[in-house]
Coordinates of C-alpha atoms and ligand atoms in Angstrom, one line a residue:
M19 CA -13.2 91.6 15.4
A20 CA -15.9 91.7 12.7
D21 CA -16.7 88.4 11.1
D22 CA -17.1 89.4 7.5
K23 CA -16.5 85.9 6.1
T24 CA -13.0 86.8 4.9
T25 CA -9.7 85.8 6.2
G26 CA -8.8 89.5 6.2
N27 CA -5.8 90.6 8.3
V28 CA -7.6 92.6 10.9
S29 CA -5.4 91.2 13.7
A30 CA -2.2 90.6 11.7
G31 CA -1.6 94.4 11.7
G32 CA -1.0 94.9 8.0
V33 CA -2.0 93.5 4.7
D34 CA -0.6 90.1 3.9
F35 CA 1.6 89.5 0.8
I36 CA -1.1 87.9 -1.2
R37 CA -3.5 90.9 -0.7
E38 CA -0.7 93.2 -1.6
I39 CA -0.3 91.4 -4.9
V40 CA -4.0 91.4 -5.6
M41 CA -4.2 95.1 -4.8
A42 CA -1.2 95.9 -7.1
D43 CA -2.8 93.9 -9.9
L44 CA -6.0 95.8 -9.5
A45 CA -4.2 99.1 -9.5
A46 CA -2.3 98.1 -12.7
G47 CA -5.5 97.0 -14.4
N48 CA -4.1 93.5 -15.0
N49 CA -6.6 90.9 -16.1
G50 CA -9.0 93.6 -17.1
G51 CA -9.4 94.6 -13.5
K52 CA -11.0 91.2 -12.7
I53 CA -10.3 89.0 -9.7
I54 CA -11.2 85.3 -10.2
T55 CA -10.0 82.6 -7.8
R56 CA -10.8 78.9 -7.4
F57 CA -10.8 76.3 -4.7
P58 CA -9.7 73.1 -6.3
P59 CA -10.1 70.0 -4.1
E60 CA -9.5 66.5 -5.3
P61 CA -12.7 64.6 -4.6
N62 CA -10.7 61.8 -2.9
G63 CA -11.5 62.5 0.7
Y64 CA -13.4 64.8 3.1
L65 CA -12.2 68.4 3.6
H66 CA -10.3 69.1 6.8
I67 CA -9.4 72.2 8.8
G68 CA -6.3 72.6 6.6
H69 CA -8.6 73.1 3.6
S70 CA -10.5 75.7 5.5
K71 CA -7.4 77.9 5.3
A72 CA -7.4 77.6 1.5
I73 CA -11.2 78.1 1.3
C74 CA -11.0 81.2 3.5
L75 CA -8.3 82.6 1.3
D76 CA -9.8 81.7 -2.1
F77 CA -13.3 82.8 -1.3
G78 CA -12.2 85.6 1.1
I79 CA -10.1 87.3 -1.6
A80 CA -12.9 87.1 -4.1
S81 CA -15.4 88.6 -1.8
E82 CA -13.1 91.3 -0.4
F83 CA -12.1 92.5 -3.9
G84 CA -15.4 92.2 -5.7
G85 CA -14.3 89.1 -7.6
K86 CA -15.6 85.6 -7.8
C87 CA -14.4 82.2 -6.6
N88 CA -15.2 78.8 -8.3
L89 CA -15.3 75.5 -6.7
R90 CA -13.5 73.2 -9.0
F91 CA -13.2 69.4 -8.5
D92 CA -9.7 68.4 -9.6
D93 CA -10.9 65.0 -10.7
T94 CA -8.0 64.0 -13.0
N95 CA -7.1 60.8 -11.1
P96 CA -9.7 58.2 -11.9
E97 CA -8.8 55.6 -9.3
K98 CA -9.4 57.3 -6.0
E99 CA -12.3 59.7 -6.6
D100 CA -15.9 59.3 -5.7
V101 CA -19.2 61.2 -5.8
E102 CA -19.6 60.6 -2.0
Y103 CA -16.7 63.1 -1.5
E104 CA -18.0 65.5 -4.0
Q105 CA -21.3 66.2 -2.2
S106 CA -19.5 66.4 1.2
I107 CA -17.1 69.0 -0.2
I108 CA -20.0 71.2 -1.5
N109 CA -21.7 70.9 1.9
D110 CA -18.5 71.8 3.7
V111 CA -17.8 74.9 1.6
R112 CA -21.3 76.1 2.2
Y113 CA -21.0 75.3 6.0
L114 CA -18.0 77.6 6.1
G115 CA -20.2 80.3 4.8
F116 CA -19.2 80.5 1.1
E117 CA -21.2 80.1 -2.1
P118 CA -19.2 79.1 -5.2
A119 CA -19.7 81.4 -8.2
G120 CA -19.7 78.1 -10.2
I121 CA -19.1 74.4 -9.7
Y122 CA -16.8 73.0 -12.2
Y123 CA -15.0 69.7 -12.9
A124 CA -11.5 69.4 -14.3
S125 CA -12.6 66.3 -16.1
D126 CA -15.1 68.3 -18.1
Y127 CA -12.1 69.9 -19.8
F128 CA -10.5 66.7 -20.9
D129 CA -11.5 67.3 -24.6
R130 CA -10.0 70.8 -24.5
M131 CA -6.9 69.6 -22.7
Y132 CA -6.5 66.9 -25.3
E133 CA -6.6 69.5 -28.1
C134 CA -4.1 71.6 -26.2
A135 CA -1.8 68.7 -26.0
K136 CA -2.0 68.2 -29.8
E137 CA -1.2 71.8 -30.2
L138 CA 1.9 71.4 -28.1
I139 CA 2.9 68.5 -30.3
R140 CA 2.3 70.6 -33.4
R141 CA 4.5 73.3 -32.0
G142 CA 7.2 70.8 -31.3
L143 CA 6.7 71.1 -27.6
A144 CA 5.6 67.7 -26.7
Y145 CA 6.4 64.1 -27.7
V146 CA 5.5 60.5 -27.0
C147 CA 8.1 58.7 -24.9
D148 CA 8.4 54.9 -24.5
L149 CA 10.8 54.7 -21.6
S150 CA 9.8 52.4 -18.8
A151 CA 9.6 53.8 -15.3
D152 CA 13.0 52.5 -14.5
E153 CA 14.6 53.9 -17.6
W154 CA 12.9 57.2 -17.0
K155 CA 14.6 57.4 -13.6
Q156 CA 18.0 56.7 -15.1
Y157 CA 17.5 59.3 -17.8
L158 CA 16.2 62.0 -15.4
G159 CA 19.6 62.6 -13.8
D160 CA 19.7 64.4 -10.4
L161 CA 20.6 67.7 -8.8
V162 CA 24.2 67.5 -10.1
V163 CA 23.9 65.3 -13.1
P164 CA 21.8 66.7 -16.0
G165 CA 19.2 64.4 -17.6
R166 CA 19.6 62.5 -20.9
E167 CA 17.2 62.9 -23.8
S168 CA 14.7 60.1 -24.4
P169 CA 14.9 58.6 -27.9
G170 CA 11.2 59.7 -28.3
R171 CA 12.4 63.3 -28.3
K172 CA 13.5 62.9 -31.9
R173 CA 10.1 61.9 -33.2
T174 CA 8.5 64.0 -35.9
V175 CA 5.3 65.9 -35.2
E176 CA 3.4 63.5 -37.4
E177 CA 4.6 60.5 -35.5
N178 CA 3.8 62.1 -32.2
L179 CA 0.3 63.1 -33.3
D180 CA -0.4 59.6 -34.5
L181 CA 1.0 57.9 -31.4
F182 CA -0.8 60.2 -29.0
E183 CA -4.1 59.5 -30.8
R184 CA -3.4 55.8 -30.5
M185 CA -2.7 56.3 -26.8
K186 CA -6.1 57.9 -26.5
N187 CA -7.8 55.1 -28.5
G188 CA -6.6 52.5 -26.0
E189 CA -4.0 50.8 -28.2
F190 CA -1.4 50.7 -25.4
A191 CA -1.3 49.3 -21.9
D192 CA -0.9 51.4 -18.8
G193 CA 2.7 52.7 -18.5
E194 CA 3.6 51.7 -22.1
K195 CA 3.8 55.2 -23.3
V196 CA 3.5 58.8 -21.9
L197 CA 3.3 62.2 -23.5
R198 CA 6.1 64.5 -22.3
A199 CA 6.6 68.2 -22.5
R200 CA 9.7 69.1 -24.5
I201 CA 11.5 71.5 -22.2
D202 CA 15.1 71.1 -21.0
M203 CA 16.7 67.9 -19.8
A204 CA 19.5 69.9 -18.3
S205 CA 17.3 72.3 -16.3
P206 CA 18.4 72.7 -12.7
N207 CA 14.7 72.3 -11.8
I208 CA 14.0 68.6 -12.2
N209 CA 10.3 69.3 -12.8
M210 CA 11.3 71.0 -16.0
R211 CA 13.2 68.0 -17.4
D212 CA 10.6 67.0 -20.0
P213 CA 7.9 66.2 -17.4
V214 CA 5.1 63.7 -18.2
I215 CA 1.9 65.5 -19.1
Y216 CA -0.3 62.5 -20.0
R217 CA -0.3 59.0 -18.8
I218 CA -2.3 55.9 -19.8
R219 CA -4.7 54.6 -17.2
H220 CA -7.3 52.0 -18.2
A221 CA -9.6 52.9 -15.3
S222 CA -13.2 54.1 -15.0
H223 CA -13.7 57.7 -14.1
F224 CA -16.6 58.4 -11.7
R225 CA -18.1 61.0 -14.1
H226 CA -16.9 59.9 -17.5
G227 CA -16.8 56.1 -17.2
D228 CA -14.5 54.6 -19.8
K229 CA -14.5 57.5 -22.2
W230 CA -10.8 58.2 -21.5
C231 CA -7.8 56.0 -20.9
I232 CA -5.3 58.8 -21.0
Y233 CA -5.3 61.2 -18.1
P234 CA -3.5 64.6 -17.8
M235 CA -1.0 65.1 -15.0
Y236 CA -1.7 67.8 -12.4
D237 CA 1.1 70.2 -13.6
Y238 CA -0.3 70.2 -17.1
A239 CA -4.0 70.2 -16.2
H240 CA -4.1 72.7 -13.4
P241 CA -2.9 75.8 -15.3
L242 CA -5.3 75.0 -18.2
E243 CA -8.2 74.5 -15.8
D244 CA -7.4 77.9 -14.4
A245 CA -7.0 79.5 -17.8
F246 CA -10.3 78.0 -19.1
E247 CA -12.2 79.5 -16.2
G248 CA -10.5 82.9 -16.5
V249 CA -8.8 82.5 -13.1
T250 CA -6.6 85.4 -12.3
H251 CA -4.9 84.3 -9.1
S252 CA -4.3 80.7 -8.4
F253 CA -3.4 80.1 -4.8
C254 CA -1.8 76.9 -3.6
T255 CA 0.4 75.6 -0.9
L256 CA 4.2 76.1 -0.7
E257 CA 5.1 72.6 -2.0
F258 CA 4.0 73.7 -5.4
E259 CA 6.5 76.5 -5.6
I260 CA 9.0 74.5 -7.6
H261 CA 6.2 73.5 -10.0
R262 CA 5.4 77.1 -10.9
P263 CA 7.9 77.4 -13.8
L264 CA 6.0 74.5 -15.4
Y265 CA 2.6 76.1 -14.7
D266 CA 3.9 79.2 -16.5
W267 CA 5.5 77.2 -19.3
V268 CA 2.2 75.4 -20.1
L269 CA 0.3 78.6 -20.5
E270 CA 3.0 80.5 -22.3
S271 CA 3.6 77.6 -24.7
L272 CA -0.1 77.7 -25.6
G273 CA -0.1 81.4 -26.3
Y274 CA -1.6 82.8 -23.1
K275 CA -0.3 86.4 -22.6
E276 CA 1.5 87.3 -19.4
D277 CA -0.9 90.1 -18.3
A278 CA -4.0 88.1 -19.2
R279 CA -3.4 84.7 -17.8
P280 CA -3.6 83.1 -14.3
H281 CA -0.7 83.3 -11.9
Q282 CA 0.1 80.8 -9.3
I283 CA 0.9 82.2 -5.8
E284 CA 2.0 79.9 -3.0
F285 CA 1.3 80.3 0.8
S286 CA 2.1 78.0 3.7
R287 CA -0.3 75.3 4.7
L288 CA -2.0 75.1 8.0
N289 CA -0.6 72.5 10.4
L290 CA -2.2 72.0 13.8
S291 CA -0.7 70.5 16.9
Y292 CA -2.2 67.2 18.2
T293 CA -3.7 66.7 14.8
V294 CA -3.0 64.7 11.7
M295 CA -4.3 66.1 8.4
S296 CA -3.0 63.9 5.6
K297 CA -6.0 62.3 3.8
R298 CA -4.2 59.0 3.8
K299 CA -4.0 59.0 7.6
L300 CA -7.6 60.2 8.1
L301 CA -8.8 57.5 5.7
Q302 CA -6.9 54.9 7.8
L303 CA -8.5 56.2 11.0
V304 CA -11.9 55.7 9.4
K305 CA -11.3 52.4 7.6
E306 CA -9.7 50.8 10.6
K307 CA -12.5 52.1 12.9
Y308 CA -10.4 54.1 15.3
V309 CA -13.1 56.7 14.9
S310 CA -16.8 56.3 14.1
G311 CA -16.6 57.9 10.6
W312 CA -15.4 60.9 8.7
D313 CA -17.7 63.0 10.9
D314 CA -16.6 61.6 14.2
P315 CA -16.4 64.7 16.4
R316 CA -12.7 64.1 17.1
M317 CA -11.8 64.2 13.4
P318 CA -10.2 67.4 12.0
T319 CA -12.6 67.2 9.1
I320 CA -15.0 70.0 8.6
C321 CA -18.0 67.6 9.0
G322 CA -16.4 66.2 12.2
M323 CA -16.0 69.7 13.6
R324 CA -19.5 70.7 12.6
R325 CA -20.9 67.6 14.4
R326 CA -18.7 68.5 17.4
G327 CA -20.3 72.0 17.4
V328 CA -17.4 74.1 16.1
P329 CA -19.1 77.1 14.5
A330 CA -17.9 78.1 11.0
A331 CA -17.2 81.6 12.3
A332 CA -14.6 80.1 14.7
L333 CA -12.8 78.4 11.8
R334 CA -12.8 81.7 9.9
R335 CA -11.6 83.5 13.0
M336 CA -8.8 81.1 13.5
N337 CA -7.7 81.4 9.9
R338 CA -7.8 85.2 10.2
I339 CA -5.5 85.1 13.2
V340 CA -3.1 82.6 11.7
G341 CA -2.8 84.8 8.6
I342 CA -1.2 84.2 5.2
T343 CA 2.5 83.8 5.0
K344 CA 5.3 81.9 3.2
Y345 CA 6.6 80.3 6.3
D346 CA 5.7 76.8 7.4
G347 CA 4.7 76.5 11.1
V348 CA 2.5 74.6 13.4
T349 CA -0.5 76.3 14.9
D350 CA -1.3 75.4 18.5
V351 CA -4.7 73.6 18.6
A352 CA -5.4 75.7 21.7
L353 CA -5.8 78.7 19.4
L354 CA -8.6 76.8 17.6
E355 CA -10.2 76.0 20.9
H356 CA -9.9 79.6 22.0
C357 CA -11.6 80.8 18.8
V358 CA -14.4 78.2 19.4
R359 CA -15.0 79.6 22.9
E360 CA -14.9 83.2 21.8
E361 CA -17.6 82.5 19.1
L362 CA -19.7 80.3 21.3
N363 CA -19.5 82.6 24.3
S364 CA -21.2 85.4 22.3
S365 CA -23.5 83.3 20.3
C366 CA -24.9 80.4 22.3
R367 CA -27.5 80.0 24.9
R368 CA -26.8 78.9 28.5
Y369 CA -28.7 75.9 30.0
M370 CA -28.3 73.8 33.0
A371 CA -27.2 70.1 32.8
V372 CA -25.9 67.8 35.4
L373 CA -23.3 65.4 34.1
D374 CA -22.7 63.3 37.3
P375 CA -25.9 63.5 39.2
L376 CA -26.2 63.6 43.0
P377 CA -29.8 63.6 44.2
V378 CA -30.8 66.4 46.6
R379 CA -34.1 66.5 48.6
I380 CA -35.2 69.8 49.9
V381 CA -36.7 69.0 53.2
N382 CA -38.4 72.3 53.9
Y383 CA -40.0 72.6 50.4
P384 CA -43.6 71.3 49.8
D385 CA -43.6 67.7 48.4
N386 CA -45.5 68.5 45.3
G387 CA -44.3 72.1 45.0
V388 CA -43.4 73.5 41.6
E389 CA -42.3 77.0 40.9
P390 CA -41.2 78.8 37.8
L391 CA -37.9 80.7 38.0
D392 CA -36.5 83.1 35.5
A393 CA -33.2 82.2 33.8
V394 CA -31.2 84.3 31.5
N395 CA -30.5 82.7 28.1
N396 CA -27.3 84.5 27.2
P397 CA -25.7 87.1 29.4
E398 CA -23.7 88.3 26.4
D399 CA -26.8 88.9 24.3
E400 CA -29.8 90.5 25.9
S401 CA -32.0 89.8 22.9
A402 CA -31.8 86.1 23.7
G403 CA -34.3 86.8 26.5
V404 CA -35.2 84.7 29.5
R405 CA -36.8 81.3 30.0
K406 CA -38.6 79.6 32.8
L407 CA -37.0 77.0 34.9
E408 CA -39.0 74.8 37.1
F409 CA -38.0 74.4 40.7
G410 CA -39.1 71.5 42.9
P411 CA -38.3 69.5 46.1
E412 CA -36.1 67.0 44.3
L413 CA -33.0 68.2 42.4
Y414 CA -29.8 66.8 41.0
I415 CA -26.6 68.6 41.5
E416 CA -23.1 67.8 40.3
R417 CA -21.4 65.2 42.4
S418 CA -18.2 67.3 42.3
D419 CA -20.1 70.2 43.9
F420 CA -20.3 68.4 47.2
M421 CA -17.5 67.3 49.6
M422 CA -17.9 65.5 52.9
E423 CA -14.7 67.0 54.3
P424 CA -13.9 70.1 52.3
P425 CA -10.5 71.5 52.2
K426 CA -10.0 75.2 53.1
G427 CA -11.2 77.5 50.3
Y428 CA -13.8 75.1 49.0
F429 CA -16.9 77.2 48.4
R430 CA -19.3 74.6 47.2
L431 CA -21.5 72.4 49.2
S432 CA -20.5 70.4 52.3
P433 CA -22.4 69.4 55.5
G434 CA -23.6 72.6 57.1
S435 CA -22.4 74.9 54.4
E436 CA -24.5 77.2 52.2
V437 CA -24.3 77.8 48.4
R438 CA -26.5 79.5 45.9
L439 CA -28.5 77.5 43.4
R440 CA -28.2 79.3 40.1
Y441 CA -31.4 81.3 39.6
G442 CA -32.9 79.5 42.7
Y443 CA -32.3 79.8 46.4
Y444 CA -29.6 79.6 49.0
L445 CA -29.2 76.0 49.9
T446 CA -27.8 74.4 53.0
C447 CA -26.8 70.8 53.4
V448 CA -28.3 69.3 56.6
K449 CA -27.5 65.6 55.9
A450 CA -25.5 63.5 53.6
N451 CA -26.7 59.9 53.1
V452 CA -23.9 57.4 52.7
D453 CA -23.8 53.8 51.5
A454 CA -21.9 50.9 53.1
D455 CA -18.7 51.9 51.1
G456 CA -18.9 55.5 52.4
K457 CA -20.1 56.8 49.0
V458 CA -22.5 59.7 49.2
T459 CA -25.8 58.6 47.7
S460 CA -28.0 61.6 48.3
L461 CA -28.2 64.9 50.2
E462 CA -30.9 66.4 52.4
C463 CA -30.9 70.1 52.3
T464 CA -32.9 73.2 53.2
I465 CA -33.5 76.4 51.3
D466 CA -33.9 79.9 52.6
P467 CA -37.3 80.8 51.2
E468 CA -36.3 84.5 51.4
S469 CA -33.5 84.1 48.9
R470 CA -35.6 83.4 45.8
G471 CA -33.7 84.2 42.6
G472 CA -30.4 83.8 44.4
T473 CA -30.4 87.2 46.2
S474 CA -29.3 87.6 49.7
P475 CA -32.2 88.2 52.2
D476 CA -30.1 89.9 54.9
G477 CA -26.7 90.9 53.4
R478 CA -25.4 87.4 54.2
K479 CA -23.0 86.3 51.5
V480 CA -22.4 82.9 49.9
K481 CA -19.4 82.5 47.7
G482 CA -20.3 79.5 45.7
T483 CA -23.0 79.2 43.0
I484 CA -23.8 75.7 41.6
H485 CA -26.0 74.5 38.8
W486 CA -28.8 72.0 39.2
V487 CA -31.8 70.4 37.4
N488 CA -35.2 69.6 38.7
A489 CA -35.4 65.8 39.1
A490 CA -39.2 65.7 38.3
T491 CA -38.8 67.3 34.8
A492 CA -35.2 66.8 33.9
V493 CA -34.5 64.7 30.8
K494 CA -32.0 61.9 30.8
A495 CA -29.4 62.5 28.1
E496 CA -26.4 60.7 26.7
I497 CA -23.4 63.0 26.9
R498 CA -20.3 62.3 24.8
L499 CA -17.2 63.8 26.2
Y500 CA -14.5 64.3 23.6
D501 CA -10.9 65.3 24.0
R502 CA -8.0 65.5 21.6
L503 CA -7.6 62.5 19.4
F504 CA -3.8 62.3 19.9
S505 CA -1.9 62.6 23.1
V506 CA 1.3 64.0 21.5
E507 CA 1.8 67.4 19.8
A508 CA 3.2 66.0 16.6
P509 CA 1.6 62.7 15.9
G510 CA 3.7 60.6 13.5
A511 CA 6.8 62.8 13.9
G512 CA 10.2 61.1 13.9
G513 CA 8.9 58.0 12.1
V514 CA 6.7 56.9 15.0
D515 CA 3.5 55.1 14.0
F516 CA 0.8 57.8 14.6
L517 CA -1.7 55.1 15.6
T518 CA 0.3 54.3 18.7
Q519 CA -0.2 57.9 19.8
L520 CA -3.9 58.0 19.9
N521 CA -5.3 59.4 23.2
P522 CA -7.0 56.6 25.0
D523 CA -9.3 59.1 26.8
S524 CA -10.4 61.0 23.7
F525 CA -14.0 59.7 24.1
K526 CA -16.1 58.9 27.1
K527 CA -19.9 58.4 27.1
I528 CA -21.9 59.3 30.2
T529 CA -25.5 59.7 31.2
G530 CA -26.6 63.0 32.7
Y531 CA -29.7 65.0 33.3
V532 CA -30.6 68.2 31.4
E533 CA -33.2 70.8 31.9
P534 CA -36.3 70.1 29.7
A535 CA -35.7 73.1 27.4
L536 CA -32.4 71.4 26.2
A537 CA -34.3 68.4 24.9
E538 CA -36.1 70.7 22.4
V539 CA -32.9 72.4 21.0
P540 CA -32.6 71.5 17.3
T541 CA -29.9 69.1 16.1
G542 CA -26.6 70.7 15.4
T543 CA -27.2 73.7 17.7
A544 CA -24.3 74.6 20.1
V545 CA -25.2 75.5 23.7
Q546 CA -23.4 76.2 26.9
F547 CA -24.0 73.9 29.9
E548 CA -23.4 76.4 32.6
R549 CA -20.1 75.8 34.4
T550 CA -19.3 72.7 32.4
G551 CA -18.6 73.6 28.8
Y552 CA -20.0 74.0 25.3
F553 CA -22.0 71.1 23.8
A554 CA -23.8 70.5 20.5
V555 CA -26.9 68.5 19.9
D556 CA -26.0 65.3 18.1
P557 CA -28.2 63.8 15.3
D558 CA -28.1 60.4 17.0
G559 CA -30.5 61.7 19.7
C560 CA -34.2 62.8 19.8
S561 CA -36.2 65.0 22.2
A562 CA -37.1 62.0 24.3
A563 CA -33.5 60.8 24.5
P564 CA -31.1 63.6 23.5
V565 CA -27.5 63.2 22.8
F566 CA -24.9 66.0 23.3
N567 CA -21.3 66.2 22.1
R568 CA -18.9 68.2 24.2
T569 CA -17.4 70.8 21.8
V570 CA -14.9 72.2 24.3
G571 CA -14.6 72.9 28.0
L572 CA -14.8 76.4 29.4
K573 CA -11.2 76.8 30.5
D574 CA -9.0 78.6 27.9
A575 CA -5.4 77.4 27.9
W576 CA -4.5 79.7 25.0
N577 CA -5.6 82.8 26.8
K578 CA -3.4 81.9 29.7
Q579 CA -0.4 81.1 27.7
N580 CA -0.6 84.2 25.5
K581 CA -1.5 86.7 28.2
G582 CA 0.7 89.7 27.9
K583 CA 2.2 88.7 24.6
Ligands
ATP789 P1 -3.6 65.4 0.4 O1 -2.3 65.8 -0.1 O2 -3.7 65.1 1.9 O3 -4.4 64.6 -0.5 P2 -4.3 67.9 -0.8 O4 -3.6 69.1 -0.2 O5 -3.7 67.4 -2.0 O6 -4.4 66.8 0.4 P3 -6.6 68.8 -2.2 O7 -7.9 68.2 -2.3 O8 -5.7 68.7 -3.5 O9 -5.8 68.1 -1.0 O10 -6.6 70.3 -1.7 C1 -7.3 71.3 -2.2 C2 -6.7 72.6 -1.9 O11 -6.6 72.8 -0.5 C3 -5.4 72.8 -2.5 O12 -5.3 74.0 -3.0 C4 -4.4 72.6 -1.3 O13 -3.3 73.3 -1.5 C5 -5.3 73.2 -0.1 N1 -4.9 72.6 1.1 C6 -4.9 71.3 1.5 N2 -4.4 71.1 2.7 C7 -4.1 72.3 3.2 C8 -3.6 72.8 4.4 N3 -3.2 72.0 5.4 N4 -3.4 74.2 4.6 C9 -3.8 75.0 3.6 N5 -4.3 74.6 2.4 C10 -4.4 73.3 2.2
MG790 MG1 -3.8 67.5 -4.0

């Protein structure tokens, strides 16, 4: 499957409904044949893997159809937004492989939005309302009872213009007045019952300080932001479907023509098993220190995934497979892990690292002997070449690769048995040293000097091949073993406190030994530890004391489950 940085539908076996709409619009020459999309995050938290679905769609459509996609910060809520989030969002979009055509801020349109609101008032389509929050609820009605008209609805245009200006000038307290659209208090869609379009908030905005004390509501602001930028297709998640009539109303009321204005199209959000994605919950995990930060490698944030070693191409691949539909569902996190393995298998280099070291002394090898052996960097990619590995008389092997009393079918090392050392020699265990508790402390072994490179000297076969590092040159490394953050498929479902469902074994720190070349791998790079898993170099380490994060193990649960499907 080609990775063309689009969500595409290569595997979905057909064009998804959004691409059908886009192609039909292009064919009809709507919007002057232009395709302009936007990704509109609120800068009130870090982006997570759910956002990656929207990013792949917004930027993907633009790149597939010769259009452009803006990054627009939807910063219309002064209280929760922060510049810290803004920079992380830009970094994350770029990490995913996309470059915004422009970076915009909803708050930069506040003057224009204010003028539009005055225009609505002049057209008799908006009015100032003084109902308290409680009264507002009573007036609203419900699904069977139509709403009642607020007394403010009878105000004249002049009165409304005057009051709205005074709201802007700070003459009223928070909640004292609102500006409402004048639509239909009997509408079956409650969103259309004269919705609030401006509210008073005496709060500092992170970009505009105290310039404003009235702030536009999402349903009013969003269509205007789209229209100001010339957006043609405005994609959002399904929960906004019932807001679409209001989106259209705002634009139509202000004179935007049907075939030359943005259209909102909804798709289903991404949900992942074993994962929480609400910003509120993610914030709680960070604030209450259940994780080390937003970029903790167990977090579903883009920055967490990057630190864990998840390549952007794997996220794009997963989104492509999930596809774009109108049906809500939960994606198995094993699919993400599968995509990570597929990407890393083809792209990353293999190295040897021993996570639980058992010392081995080779008794028939010269005490100070050193010998360079050739090792293949990536069997999936010949251009990655070969490197030299140093062999010597003292090695470390994985403790789990030795058994004192092996069961039948155990092909690794045991007293008297023979295995192949990867890229090295055939190795036979002649003695296991044991401490008072019966724990194996070290092994004494011999090699067959004729088997250099791991090839059989006489047709004799060995079934097991194990990895190793040379004790004289290996580098001690901190290895962080990560697993899923939650131990249940749907954390928080059924009203259970999601914090009680954290996986107690989601993080374990161990010390291992890695071949020297691994200490020189740049921070952020993903590698395969042969036979163990995929790991990424963590910024906490340095070449003298490297730190590795386990991205994912080698076994693919998704492949197994989905075989033959
Ligand atoms: P929250 O409700 O947790 O604050 P949000 O969805 O409101 O998150 P925004 O910053 O407003 O977060 O999201 C920006 C864009 O990303 C929106 O268009 C939103 O629909 C989309 N998005 C957010 N979460 C998902 C998801 N899980 N799957 C697909 N798209 C998503
Ligand atoms: Mg939002």
